[in-house]
mmCIF file of C-alpha atoms in Angstrom:
data_model
loop_
_atom_site.group_PDB
_atom_site.id
_atom_site.type_symbol
_atom_site.label_atom_id
_atom_site.label_comp_id
_atom_site.label_asym_id
_atom_site.label_seq_id
_atom_site.Cartn_x
_atom_site.Cartn_y
_atom_site.Cartn_z
ATOM 1 C CA MET A 1305 -12.029 -6.765 27.737
ATOM 2 C CA TYR A 1306 -9.342 -9.095 29.016
ATOM 3 C CA LEU A 1307 -8.131 -12.675 28.766
ATOM 4 C CA GLU A 1308 -8.784 -14.361 32.118
ATOM 5 C CA ARG A 1309 -7.152 -17.690 31.432
ATOM 6 C CA ILE A 1310 -5.456 -19.629 28.647
ATOM 7 C CA SER A 1311 -4.934 -23.370 28.240
ATOM 8 C CA ILE A 1312 -2.316 -24.531 25.737
ATOM 9 C CA LEU A 1313 -1.457 -27.933 24.315
ATOM 10 C CA ASN A 1314 1.413 -28.590 21.859
ATOM 11 C CA PHE A 1315 1.770 -25.019 20.633
ATOM 12 C CA LYS A 1316 5.342 -24.451 19.439
ATOM 13 C CA ASN A 1317 7.640 -25.253 22.394
ATOM 14 C CA ILE A 1318 4.795 -25.214 24.931
ATOM 15 C CA ALA A 1319 3.783 -28.815 25.651
ATOM 16 C CA GLU A 1320 1.092 -27.938 28.161
ATOM 17 C CA ALA A 1321 0.246 -24.815 30.141
ATOM 18 C CA GLU A 1322 -2.668 -23.286 31.991
ATOM 19 C CA ILE A 1323 -2.220 -19.685 33.101
ATOM 20 C CA GLU A 1324 -4.484 -17.155 34.804
ATOM 21 C CA PHE A 1325 -3.729 -13.543 33.946
ATOM 22 C CA SER A 1326 -4.109 -10.129 35.516
ATOM 23 C CA ALA A 1327 -6.744 -7.916 33.930
ATOM 24 C CA ASN A 1328 -4.097 -5.190 33.776
ATOM 25 C CA VAL A 1329 -0.380 -5.921 33.259
ATOM 26 C CA ASN A 1330 1.215 -9.331 32.699
ATOM 27 C CA CYS A 1331 4.998 -9.553 32.448
ATOM 28 C CA LEU A 1332 6.998 -12.528 31.210
ATOM 29 C CA VAL A 1333 10.735 -12.748 31.803
ATOM 30 C CA GLY A 1334 13.226 -15.360 30.662
ATOM 31 C CA ASP A 1335 16.084 -16.036 28.296
ATOM 32 C CA ASN A 1336 15.561 -15.804 24.547
ATOM 33 C CA GLY A 1337 14.036 -18.949 23.081
ATOM 34 C CA THR A 1338 12.292 -20.056 26.269
ATOM 35 C CA GLY A 1339 8.735 -19.413 25.111
ATOM 36 C CA LYS A 1340 7.842 -15.815 25.994
ATOM 37 C CA THR A 1341 7.062 -14.860 22.401
ATOM 38 C CA ASN A 1342 5.268 -18.179 21.858
ATOM 39 C CA LEU A 1343 2.819 -17.316 24.630
ATOM 40 C CA ALA A 1344 2.292 -13.858 23.134
ATOM 41 C CA ASP A 1345 1.695 -15.550 19.778
ATOM 42 C CA ALA A 1346 -0.883 -17.879 21.357
ATOM 43 C CA VAL A 1347 -2.775 -14.840 22.689
ATOM 44 C CA TRP A 1348 -2.602 -13.259 19.213
ATOM 45 C CA TYR A 1349 -3.796 -16.489 17.605
ATOM 46 C CA LEU A 1350 -6.936 -16.539 19.763
ATOM 47 C CA SER A 1351 -7.866 -13.112 18.369
ATOM 48 C CA MET A 1352 -6.679 -13.397 14.764
ATOM 49 C CA SER A 1353 -6.901 -17.177 14.101
ATOM 50 C CA LYS A 1354 -3.313 -17.326 12.834
ATOM 51 C CA SER A 1355 0.258 -16.842 13.987
ATOM 52 C CA SER A 1356 1.656 -13.333 14.182
ATOM 53 C CA VAL A 1357 5.098 -14.422 12.956
ATOM 54 C CA GLY A 1358 4.081 -15.821 9.572
ATOM 55 C CA LEU A 1359 4.156 -19.511 10.487
ATOM 56 C CA THR A 1360 1.629 -21.899 8.976
ATOM 57 C CA ASP A 1361 -0.678 -23.782 11.326
ATOM 58 C CA GLY A 1362 1.356 -26.918 10.766
ATOM 59 C CA GLN A 1363 4.568 -25.131 11.692
ATOM 60 C CA SER A 1364 2.985 -24.024 14.978
ATOM 61 C CA VAL A 1365 2.478 -27.628 16.134
ATOM 62 C CA ARG A 1366 5.022 -28.760 18.731
ATOM 63 C CA HIS A 1367 7.733 -30.984 17.273
ATOM 64 C CA GLY A 1368 6.719 -34.640 17.291
ATOM 65 C CA GLU A 1369 2.989 -33.961 17.783
ATOM 66 C CA ASP A 1370 0.147 -33.878 15.260
ATOM 67 C CA PHE A 1371 -2.124 -31.181 16.767
ATOM 68 C CA PHE A 1372 -2.262 -28.095 18.943
ATOM 69 C CA MET A 1373 -5.086 -26.520 20.922
ATOM 70 C CA LEU A 1374 -5.546 -23.053 22.435
ATOM 71 C CA ASP A 1375 -8.432 -22.393 24.822
ATOM 72 C CA GLY A 1376 -9.042 -18.817 25.997
ATOM 73 C CA ARG A 1377 -11.630 -17.506 28.443
ATOM 74 C CA TYR A 1378 -12.419 -13.790 28.185
ATOM 75 C CA THR A 1379 -14.362 -11.159 30.111
ATOM 76 C CA LEU A 1380 -15.842 -8.454 27.903
ATOM 77 C CA GLY A 1381 -17.401 -6.276 30.567
ATOM 78 C CA GLY A 1382 -20.202 -6.888 33.029
ATOM 79 C CA GLU A 1383 -21.402 -10.466 32.962
ATOM 80 C CA ARG A 1384 -20.421 -11.113 29.344
ATOM 81 C CA ARG A 1385 -17.989 -13.973 28.830
ATOM 82 C CA GLU A 1386 -16.477 -15.479 25.705
ATOM 83 C CA SER A 1387 -14.855 -18.892 25.299
ATOM 84 C CA ILE A 1388 -12.642 -19.285 22.226
ATOM 85 C CA VAL A 1389 -11.008 -22.553 21.201
ATOM 86 C CA CYS A 1390 -8.559 -22.650 18.291
ATOM 87 C CA SER A 1391 -7.318 -26.075 17.294
ATOM 88 C CA PHE A 1392 -5.391 -27.567 14.416
ATOM 89 C CA ARG A 1393 -4.807 -31.190 13.485
ATOM 90 C CA ARG A 1394 -2.554 -32.177 10.595
ATOM 91 C CA SER A 1395 -5.108 -34.672 9.294
ATOM 92 C CA SER A 1396 -8.156 -32.392 9.383
ATOM 93 C CA GLY A 1397 -7.061 -28.757 9.498
ATOM 94 C CA LYS A 1398 -8.106 -25.786 11.622
ATOM 95 C CA VAL A 1399 -11.249 -25.314 13.709
ATOM 96 C CA ILE A 1400 -12.269 -22.122 15.536
ATOM 97 C CA LYS A 1401 -15.101 -22.338 18.079
ATOM 98 C CA ARG A 1402 -16.860 -19.541 19.936
ATOM 99 C CA ASN A 1403 -18.714 -20.664 23.051
ATOM 100 C CA GLY A 1404 -18.709 -24.221 21.738
ATOM 101 C CA LYS A 1405 -20.055 -23.378 18.258
ATOM 102 C CA GLU A 1406 -17.809 -23.693 15.210
ATOM 103 C CA TYR A 1407 -17.622 -20.737 12.835
ATOM 104 C CA ASP A 1408 -18.779 -21.285 9.261
ATOM 105 C CA ARG A 1409 -15.915 -19.046 8.104
ATOM 106 C CA VAL A 1410 -12.791 -18.142 10.064
ATOM 107 C CA THR A 1411 -13.117 -14.495 8.954
ATOM 108 C CA GLU A 1412 -16.301 -14.209 11.066
ATOM 109 C CA HIS A 1413 -14.099 -14.297 14.167
ATOM 110 C CA ILE A 1414 -11.830 -11.381 13.214
ATOM 111 C CA GLY A 1415 -12.623 -8.263 15.239
ATOM 112 C CA LEU A 1416 -14.443 -9.974 18.114
ATOM 113 C CA LEU A 1417 -11.367 -9.761 20.383
ATOM 114 C CA PRO A 1418 -9.307 -6.798 19.109
ATOM 115 C CA ILE A 1419 -5.572 -6.934 19.687
ATOM 116 C CA VAL A 1420 -2.449 -4.868 18.943
ATOM 117 C CA LEU A 1421 1.071 -6.324 18.817
ATOM 118 C CA VAL A 1422 4.377 -4.477 19.060
ATOM 119 C CA SER A 1423 7.371 -6.734 18.357
ATOM 120 C CA PRO A 1424 10.929 -6.672 16.931
ATOM 121 C CA SER A 1425 9.574 -7.875 13.582
ATOM 122 C CA ASP A 1426 7.814 -4.514 13.202
ATOM 123 C CA THR A 1427 11.075 -3.120 11.840
ATOM 124 C CA ALA A 1428 9.910 -4.652 8.550
ATOM 125 C CA LEU A 1429 7.339 -1.833 8.415
ATOM 126 C CA ILE A 1430 10.236 0.563 7.954
ATOM 127 C CA HIS A 1431 12.893 -1.458 6.154
ATOM 128 C CA GLU A 1432 11.012 -3.919 3.955
ATOM 129 C CA SER A 1433 8.781 -3.546 0.893
ATOM 130 C CA GLY A 1434 5.288 -2.100 0.750
ATOM 131 C CA ASP A 1435 3.897 -5.616 1.267
ATOM 132 C CA GLU A 1436 4.616 -5.289 5.001
ATOM 133 C CA ARG A 1437 2.899 -1.922 5.331
ATOM 134 C CA ARG A 1438 -0.136 -3.125 3.379
ATOM 135 C CA ARG A 1439 -0.283 -6.172 5.656
ATOM 136 C CA PHE A 1440 -0.306 -3.823 8.639
ATOM 137 C CA LEU A 1441 -3.215 -1.882 7.131
ATOM 138 C CA ASN A 1442 -5.134 -5.060 6.311
ATOM 139 C CA THR A 1443 -4.728 -6.481 9.829
ATOM 140 C CA PHE A 1444 -5.677 -3.138 11.361
ATOM 141 C CA LEU A 1445 -8.760 -2.462 9.246
ATOM 142 C CA SER A 1446 -9.976 -6.057 9.304
ATOM 143 C CA GLN A 1447 -10.459 -5.790 13.074
ATOM 144 C CA THR A 1448 -12.571 -2.634 12.851
ATOM 145 C CA ASP A 1449 -14.483 -2.901 9.563
ATOM 146 C CA ARG A 1450 -16.162 -6.094 8.348
ATOM 147 C CA ASP A 1451 -16.921 -4.470 4.998
ATOM 148 C CA TYR A 1452 -13.197 -3.849 4.527
ATOM 149 C CA LEU A 1453 -12.357 -7.456 5.350
ATOM 150 C CA ALA A 1454 -14.936 -8.688 2.818
ATOM 151 C CA ALA A 1455 -13.645 -6.223 0.224
ATOM 152 C CA ILE A 1456 -9.961 -7.137 0.561
ATOM 153 C CA VAL A 1457 -10.773 -10.871 0.420
ATOM 154 C CA LYS A 1458 -12.823 -10.311 -2.749
ATOM 155 C CA TYR A 1459 -10.150 -8.068 -4.279
ATOM 156 C CA ASN A 1460 -7.428 -10.674 -3.773
ATOM 157 C CA ARG A 1461 -9.625 -13.359 -5.340
ATOM 158 C CA LEU A 1462 -10.420 -11.195 -8.380
ATOM 159 C CA LEU A 1463 -6.773 -10.196 -8.744
ATOM 160 C CA GLN A 1464 -5.727 -13.856 -8.797
ATOM 161 C CA GLU A 1465 -8.348 -14.589 -11.466
ATOM 162 C CA ARG A 1466 -7.209 -11.640 -13.586
ATOM 163 C CA ASN A 1467 -3.524 -12.598 -13.320
ATOM 164 C CA ARG A 1468 -4.346 -16.203 -14.194
ATOM 165 C CA LEU A 1469 -6.188 -15.007 -17.288
ATOM 166 C CA LEU A 1470 -3.349 -12.689 -18.288
ATOM 167 C CA LYS A 1471 -0.800 -15.495 -17.996
ATOM 168 C CA SER A 1472 -2.928 -17.913 -20.022
ATOM 169 C CA GLY A 1473 -3.081 -15.669 -23.071
ATOM 170 C CA SER A 1474 -6.370 -17.360 -23.997
ATOM 171 C CA PRO A 1475 -7.841 -16.292 -27.358
ATOM 172 C CA GLY A 1476 -11.543 -15.815 -28.095
ATOM 173 C CA GLU A 1477 -13.382 -14.398 -25.076
ATOM 174 C CA PHE A 1478 -10.178 -13.179 -23.423
ATOM 175 C CA GLY A 1479 -11.000 -9.489 -23.894
ATOM 176 C CA GLU A 1480 -14.635 -9.737 -22.796
ATOM 177 C CA ILE A 1481 -13.816 -11.678 -19.627
ATOM 178 C CA LEU A 1482 -11.035 -9.228 -18.808
ATOM 179 C CA GLU A 1483 -13.427 -6.302 -19.120
ATOM 180 C CA ILE A 1484 -15.878 -7.927 -16.704
ATOM 181 C CA LEU A 1485 -13.108 -8.651 -14.215
ATOM 182 C CA ASP A 1486 -11.868 -5.073 -14.500
ATOM 183 C CA LEU A 1487 -15.300 -3.668 -13.681
ATOM 184 C CA GLN A 1488 -15.516 -5.836 -10.576
ATOM 185 C CA LEU A 1489 -11.914 -5.160 -9.571
ATOM 186 C CA ALA A 1490 -12.339 -1.389 -9.977
ATOM 187 C CA GLU A 1491 -15.430 -1.345 -7.766
ATOM 188 C CA VAL A 1492 -14.018 -3.358 -4.882
ATOM 189 C CA GLY A 1493 -10.524 -1.848 -5.202
ATOM 190 C CA THR A 1494 -11.942 1.662 -4.906
ATOM 191 C CA THR A 1495 -13.717 0.634 -1.695
ATOM 192 C CA VAL A 1496 -10.448 -0.682 -0.254
ATOM 193 C CA HIS A 1497 -8.577 2.476 -1.290
ATOM 194 C CA ASP A 1498 -11.124 4.826 0.259
ATOM 195 C CA LYS A 1499 -11.190 2.961 3.553
ATOM 196 C CA ARG A 1500 -7.395 2.832 3.745
ATOM 197 C CA ALA A 1501 -7.043 6.534 2.941
ATOM 198 C CA GLY A 1502 -9.635 7.445 5.557
ATOM 199 C CA MET A 1503 -7.914 5.362 8.224
ATOM 200 C CA ILE A 1504 -4.466 6.824 7.528
ATOM 201 C CA GLU A 1505 -5.952 10.320 7.726
ATOM 202 C CA ARG A 1506 -7.161 9.514 11.249
ATOM 203 C CA LEU A 1507 -4.036 7.564 12.226
ATOM 204 C CA ALA A 1508 -1.391 10.127 11.213
ATOM 205 C CA PRO A 1509 -2.092 12.877 13.798
ATOM 206 C CA LYS A 1510 -2.423 10.354 16.628
ATOM 207 C CA ALA A 1511 0.892 8.713 15.730
ATOM 208 C CA ALA A 1512 2.582 12.124 15.545
ATOM 209 C CA GLU A 1513 1.201 12.962 18.999
ATOM 210 C CA TYR A 1514 2.486 9.717 20.510
ATOM 211 C CA TYR A 1515 5.886 10.181 18.888
ATOM 212 C CA ALA A 1516 6.133 13.678 20.348
ATOM 213 C CA ILE A 1517 5.535 12.236 23.833
ATOM 214 C CA LEU A 1518 8.076 9.431 23.371
ATOM 215 C CA SER A 1519 10.736 11.793 22.018
ATOM 216 C CA ALA A 1520 9.963 14.741 24.335
ATOM 217 C CA ASP A 1521 9.217 16.817 21.215
ATOM 218 C CA ARG A 1522 12.759 16.413 19.881
ATOM 219 C CA GLU A 1523 11.611 15.500 16.349
ATOM 220 C CA GLN A 1524 8.458 15.522 14.234
ATOM 221 C CA VAL A 1525 7.176 12.599 12.200
ATOM 222 C CA SER A 1526 4.556 12.292 9.479
ATOM 223 C CA ILE A 1527 2.583 9.425 7.946
ATOM 224 C CA SER A 1528 0.850 9.566 4.564
ATOM 225 C CA TYR A 1529 -0.877 7.186 2.174
ATOM 226 C CA ARG A 1530 0.436 6.642 -1.346
ATOM 227 C CA SER A 1531 -1.815 5.156 -4.023
ATOM 228 C CA GLU A 1532 -2.277 5.451 -7.767
ATOM 229 C CA LEU A 1533 -6.007 5.587 -7.098
ATOM 230 C CA SER A 1534 -5.580 8.953 -5.369
ATOM 231 C CA GLU A 1535 -4.635 10.446 -8.744
ATOM 232 C CA ARG A 1536 -6.861 8.581 -11.202
ATOM 233 C CA PRO A 1537 -9.945 6.313 -11.109
ATOM 234 C CA PHE A 1538 -9.096 2.620 -10.849
ATOM 235 C CA GLY A 1539 -11.128 1.733 -13.922
ATOM 236 C CA ALA A 1540 -9.122 4.176 -16.040
ATOM 237 C CA LEU A 1541 -5.859 2.817 -14.622
ATOM 238 C CA LEU A 1542 -6.805 -0.753 -15.506
ATOM 239 C CA GLU A 1543 -7.869 0.209 -19.029
ATOM 240 C CA ALA A 1544 -4.662 2.152 -19.679
ATOM 241 C CA SER A 1545 -2.518 -0.695 -18.331
ATOM 242 C CA ARG A 1546 -4.349 -3.544 -20.084
ATOM 243 C CA GLU A 1547 -1.934 -4.063 -22.975
ATOM 244 C CA ARG A 1548 1.097 -3.857 -20.708
ATOM 245 C CA ASP A 1549 -0.551 -6.331 -18.331
ATOM 246 C CA ARG A 1550 -1.105 -8.769 -21.213
ATOM 247 C CA VAL A 1551 2.582 -8.597 -22.127
ATOM 248 C CA CYS A 1552 3.790 -8.935 -18.534
ATOM 249 C CA GLY A 1553 1.252 -11.575 -17.535
ATOM 250 C CA PHE A 1554 0.173 -9.785 -14.341
ATOM 251 C CA THR A 1555 -1.655 -6.672 -13.124
ATOM 252 C CA ASN A 1556 0.651 -3.647 -12.910
ATOM 253 C CA CYS A 1557 -1.691 -1.203 -11.158
ATOM 254 C CA GLY A 1558 -4.064 -1.297 -8.228
ATOM 255 C CA ILE A 1559 -4.346 -1.143 -4.470
ATOM 256 C CA HIS A 1560 -1.987 -4.133 -4.175
ATOM 257 C CA ARG A 1561 0.762 -1.601 -4.963
ATOM 258 C CA ASP A 1562 -0.251 0.994 -2.345
ATOM 259 C CA ASP A 1563 2.178 2.080 0.371
ATOM 260 C CA ILE A 1564 2.528 4.144 3.550
ATOM 261 C CA LYS A 1565 5.151 6.896 3.634
ATOM 262 C CA LEU A 1566 6.924 7.273 7.011
ATOM 263 C CA GLU A 1567 9.018 10.430 7.469
ATOM 264 C CA ILE A 1568 10.976 12.198 10.220
ATOM 265 C CA SER A 1569 11.578 15.950 9.890
ATOM 266 C CA GLY A 1570 10.485 15.652 6.251
ATOM 267 C CA PHE A 1571 12.876 12.825 5.315
ATOM 268 C CA PRO A 1572 12.344 9.042 4.982
ATOM 269 C CA ILE A 1573 12.804 7.554 8.436
ATOM 270 C CA ARG A 1574 14.227 4.389 6.845
ATOM 271 C CA LYS A 1575 17.297 6.344 5.687
ATOM 272 C CA TYR A 1576 17.575 9.198 8.149
ATOM 273 C CA GLY A 1577 16.176 7.873 11.414
ATOM 274 C CA SER A 1578 18.334 6.350 14.161
ATOM 275 C CA GLN A 1579 17.401 2.963 15.610
ATOM 276 C CA GLY A 1580 15.828 4.693 18.598
ATOM 277 C CA GLN A 1581 13.851 7.052 16.361
ATOM 278 C CA GLN A 1582 12.652 4.192 14.178
ATOM 279 C CA LYS A 1583 11.615 2.182 17.236
ATOM 280 C CA SER A 1584 9.748 5.211 18.597
ATOM 281 C CA MET A 1585 7.981 5.640 15.251
ATOM 282 C CA LEU A 1586 6.838 2.023 15.319
ATOM 283 C CA LEU A 1587 5.611 2.344 18.901
ATOM 284 C CA ALA A 1588 3.758 5.552 18.030
ATOM 285 C CA LEU A 1589 2.176 3.855 15.014
ATOM 286 C CA LYS A 1590 0.945 0.906 17.077
ATOM 287 C CA LEU A 1591 -0.290 3.040 19.988
ATOM 288 C CA ALA A 1592 -2.229 5.185 17.519
ATOM 289 C CA GLN A 1593 -3.677 1.965 16.093
ATOM 290 C CA PHE A 1594 -4.711 1.001 19.623
ATOM 291 C CA ASP A 1595 -6.503 4.331 20.106
ATOM 292 C CA LEU A 1596 -8.440 4.052 16.857
ATOM 293 C CA ILE A 1597 -9.529 0.471 17.496
ATOM 294 C CA ARG A 1598 -10.690 1.494 20.961
ATOM 295 C CA GLU A 1599 -12.675 4.407 19.527
ATOM 296 C CA LEU A 1600 -14.232 2.419 16.684
ATOM 297 C CA LYS A 1601 -14.996 -0.778 18.623
ATOM 298 C CA GLN A 1602 -15.784 0.893 21.962
ATOM 299 C CA ILE A 1603 -13.543 -1.668 23.640
ATOM 300 C CA LYS A 1604 -9.918 -1.609 24.793
ATOM 301 C CA PRO A 1605 -7.845 -4.038 22.692
ATOM 302 C CA ILE A 1606 -5.337 -6.367 24.292
ATOM 303 C CA LEU A 1607 -1.849 -4.877 23.907
ATOM 304 C CA LEU A 1608 1.166 -7.179 23.396
ATOM 305 C CA LEU A 1609 4.592 -5.587 23.917
ATOM 306 C CA ASP A 1610 7.025 -8.303 22.869
ATOM 307 C CA ASP A 1611 10.667 -7.465 23.594
ATOM 308 C CA VAL A 1612 10.232 -3.757 22.810
ATOM 309 C CA PHE A 1613 12.713 -2.133 25.203
ATOM 310 C CA ASP A 1614 15.922 -2.788 23.256
ATOM 311 C CA LYS A 1615 17.138 0.194 21.208
ATOM 312 C CA LEU A 1616 15.158 2.584 23.461
ATOM 313 C CA ASP A 1617 16.914 4.880 25.914
ATOM 314 C CA MET A 1618 15.565 4.941 29.462
ATOM 315 C CA ALA A 1619 13.760 8.255 28.922
ATOM 316 C CA ARG A 1620 11.710 6.714 26.110
ATOM 317 C CA VAL A 1621 11.153 3.530 28.113
ATOM 318 C CA GLU A 1622 9.803 5.538 31.030
ATOM 319 C CA GLN A 1623 7.546 7.531 28.723
ATOM 320 C CA LEU A 1624 6.209 4.317 27.198
ATOM 321 C CA ILE A 1625 5.556 2.664 30.553
ATOM 322 C CA GLY A 1626 3.898 5.802 31.854
ATOM 323 C CA MET A 1627 1.513 5.798 28.891
ATOM 324 C CA VAL A 1628 0.537 2.135 28.793
ATOM 325 C CA SER A 1629 -0.035 1.944 32.544
ATOM 326 C CA SER A 1630 -2.678 4.679 32.351
ATOM 327 C CA ASP A 1631 -6.435 4.118 32.364
ATOM 328 C CA ARG A 1632 -6.698 4.568 28.583
ATOM 329 C CA PHE A 1633 -5.162 1.100 28.135
ATOM 330 C CA GLY A 1634 -6.576 -2.251 29.224
ATOM 331 C CA GLN A 1635 -4.874 -5.629 29.504
ATOM 332 C CA ILE A 1636 -1.187 -5.624 28.574
ATOM 333 C CA PHE A 1637 1.359 -8.402 28.040
ATOM 334 C CA ILE A 1638 5.047 -7.430 28.258
ATOM 335 C CA THR A 1639 7.945 -9.779 27.503
ATOM 336 C CA ASP A 1640 11.589 -9.074 28.276
ATOM 337 C CA SER A 1641 14.761 -11.114 28.613
ATOM 338 C CA ASN A 1642 16.197 -8.717 31.231
ATOM 339 C CA LYS A 1643 14.659 -9.560 34.611
ATOM 340 C CA VAL A 1644 16.364 -6.676 36.411
ATOM 341 C CA ARG A 1645 15.059 -4.175 33.863
ATOM 342 C CA MET A 1646 11.573 -5.630 34.078
ATOM 343 C CA GLU A 1647 11.539 -5.459 37.876
ATOM 344 C CA GLY A 1648 12.645 -1.835 37.656
ATOM 345 C CA ILE A 1649 9.789 -1.127 35.273
ATOM 346 C CA LEU A 1650 7.291 -2.946 37.503
ATOM 347 C CA ALA A 1651 8.374 -0.851 40.480
ATOM 348 C CA GLN A 1652 6.927 2.164 38.634
ATOM 349 C CA LEU A 1653 3.549 0.581 37.962
ATOM 350 C CA THR A 1654 0.555 1.391 40.117
ATOM 351 C CA GLU A 1655 -1.815 -1.027 38.372
ATOM 352 C CA ASN A 1656 -2.343 -4.639 39.353
ATOM 353 C CA TYR A 1657 0.037 -6.968 37.564
ATOM 354 C CA LYS A 1658 1.435 -10.472 37.461
ATOM 355 C CA LEU A 1659 5.026 -11.495 36.802
ATOM 356 C CA PHE A 1660 5.887 -14.853 35.214
ATOM 357 C CA GLU A 1661 9.243 -16.526 34.727
ATOM 358 C CA VAL A 1662 9.515 -18.556 31.526
ATOM 359 C CA SER A 1663 11.825 -21.547 31.053
ATOM 360 C CA ALA A 1664 11.676 -24.197 28.288
ATOM 361 C CA GLY A 1665 7.999 -23.593 27.571
ATOM 362 C CA ARG A 1666 6.983 -23.612 31.245
ATOM 363 C CA PHE A 1667 5.560 -20.672 33.194
ATOM 364 C CA ARG A 1668 5.929 -19.891 36.896
ATOM 365 C CA GLU A 1669 4.291 -16.946 38.611
ATOM 366 C CA LEU A 1670 6.782 -14.948 40.689
ATOM 367 C CA GLN A 1671 6.293 -12.875 43.789
ATOM 368 C CA LYS A 1672 5.966 -9.198 42.977
ATOM 369 C CA PRO A 1673 9.045 -7.096 43.644
ATOM 370 C CA PRO A 1674 8.579 -4.388 46.272
ATOM 371 C CA THR A 1675 7.302 -1.057 44.963
ATOM 372 C CA GLN A 1676 8.982 2.259 45.598
ATOM 373 C CA THR A 1677 6.416 3.134 48.269
ATOM 374 C CA GLU A 1678 7.029 -0.033 50.283
#
């Protein structure tokens, strides 16, 4: 699977662009703030129907305009083609169309065009709260398992209803309604827990393997899943916490409190890992995600490497480039502000690629630098 061409109107700082891509490696170079990440975000948006950087649809509209439109044309193998149009207008909201037909629900689109993003913001997976790591799991699993996506959407809705009820302190049928909600929440929450635990069990050894390659076996890392539901049934947790929840006005237990534990040599990587080690852990995590999506979907996801070379020594950079340029990966987008470094990296590639220079939201294809064999 690869993105053949993208057309963009009024997306962030990109007023208008139409770009044809390589099926293999696409590199974008330019100063910070010129639009490299915005293009990567447009590619992400076509797969996930939202921005990767947490912006609302309205915030993604170019300043002074009232709409944006993204039009992507994909090849999915053989003669199969997909046309995806994502548009947003301030007056009417968001519309996602597949081959000219609008989706009834945006969630129906998730997973059709799998994608993996590695970016500087991934450091939040190490340094921020469990919310970030749960968001990673939700994005990951939603692309591979429609039942998971339905379950997490239902869980969040039920959790909001339960918290609303707890805050209201309504008399009368309060207890009976709470019991019904707890039964529903326990059922769907257990489904989410089991699917998350199963995915982490498959992800952990792959991430450790990738980290070993990136670090030349200098350190060992481990990834594990932490959840109250691993120790006690969710229904029992909710029942035991009910009085406390009434006092607090919100739900104190559940899969919305789950977390992923990231360790290096048996210690938390957040405290004991160097910047290079942390960056390598994040890369290993995302490359393992890529492998699992490829196995489960039987399709190679698009891989976005947005400004990932900072904080990596050249040995790790070379290991990374050697891996992603192999046949196990498909279409790749790489952004970098250092043109010289990028050209040095490209000189090592044997795959077909395109190189674009980015300036003020405009894109110009550059002549390929000579390879080492020329």
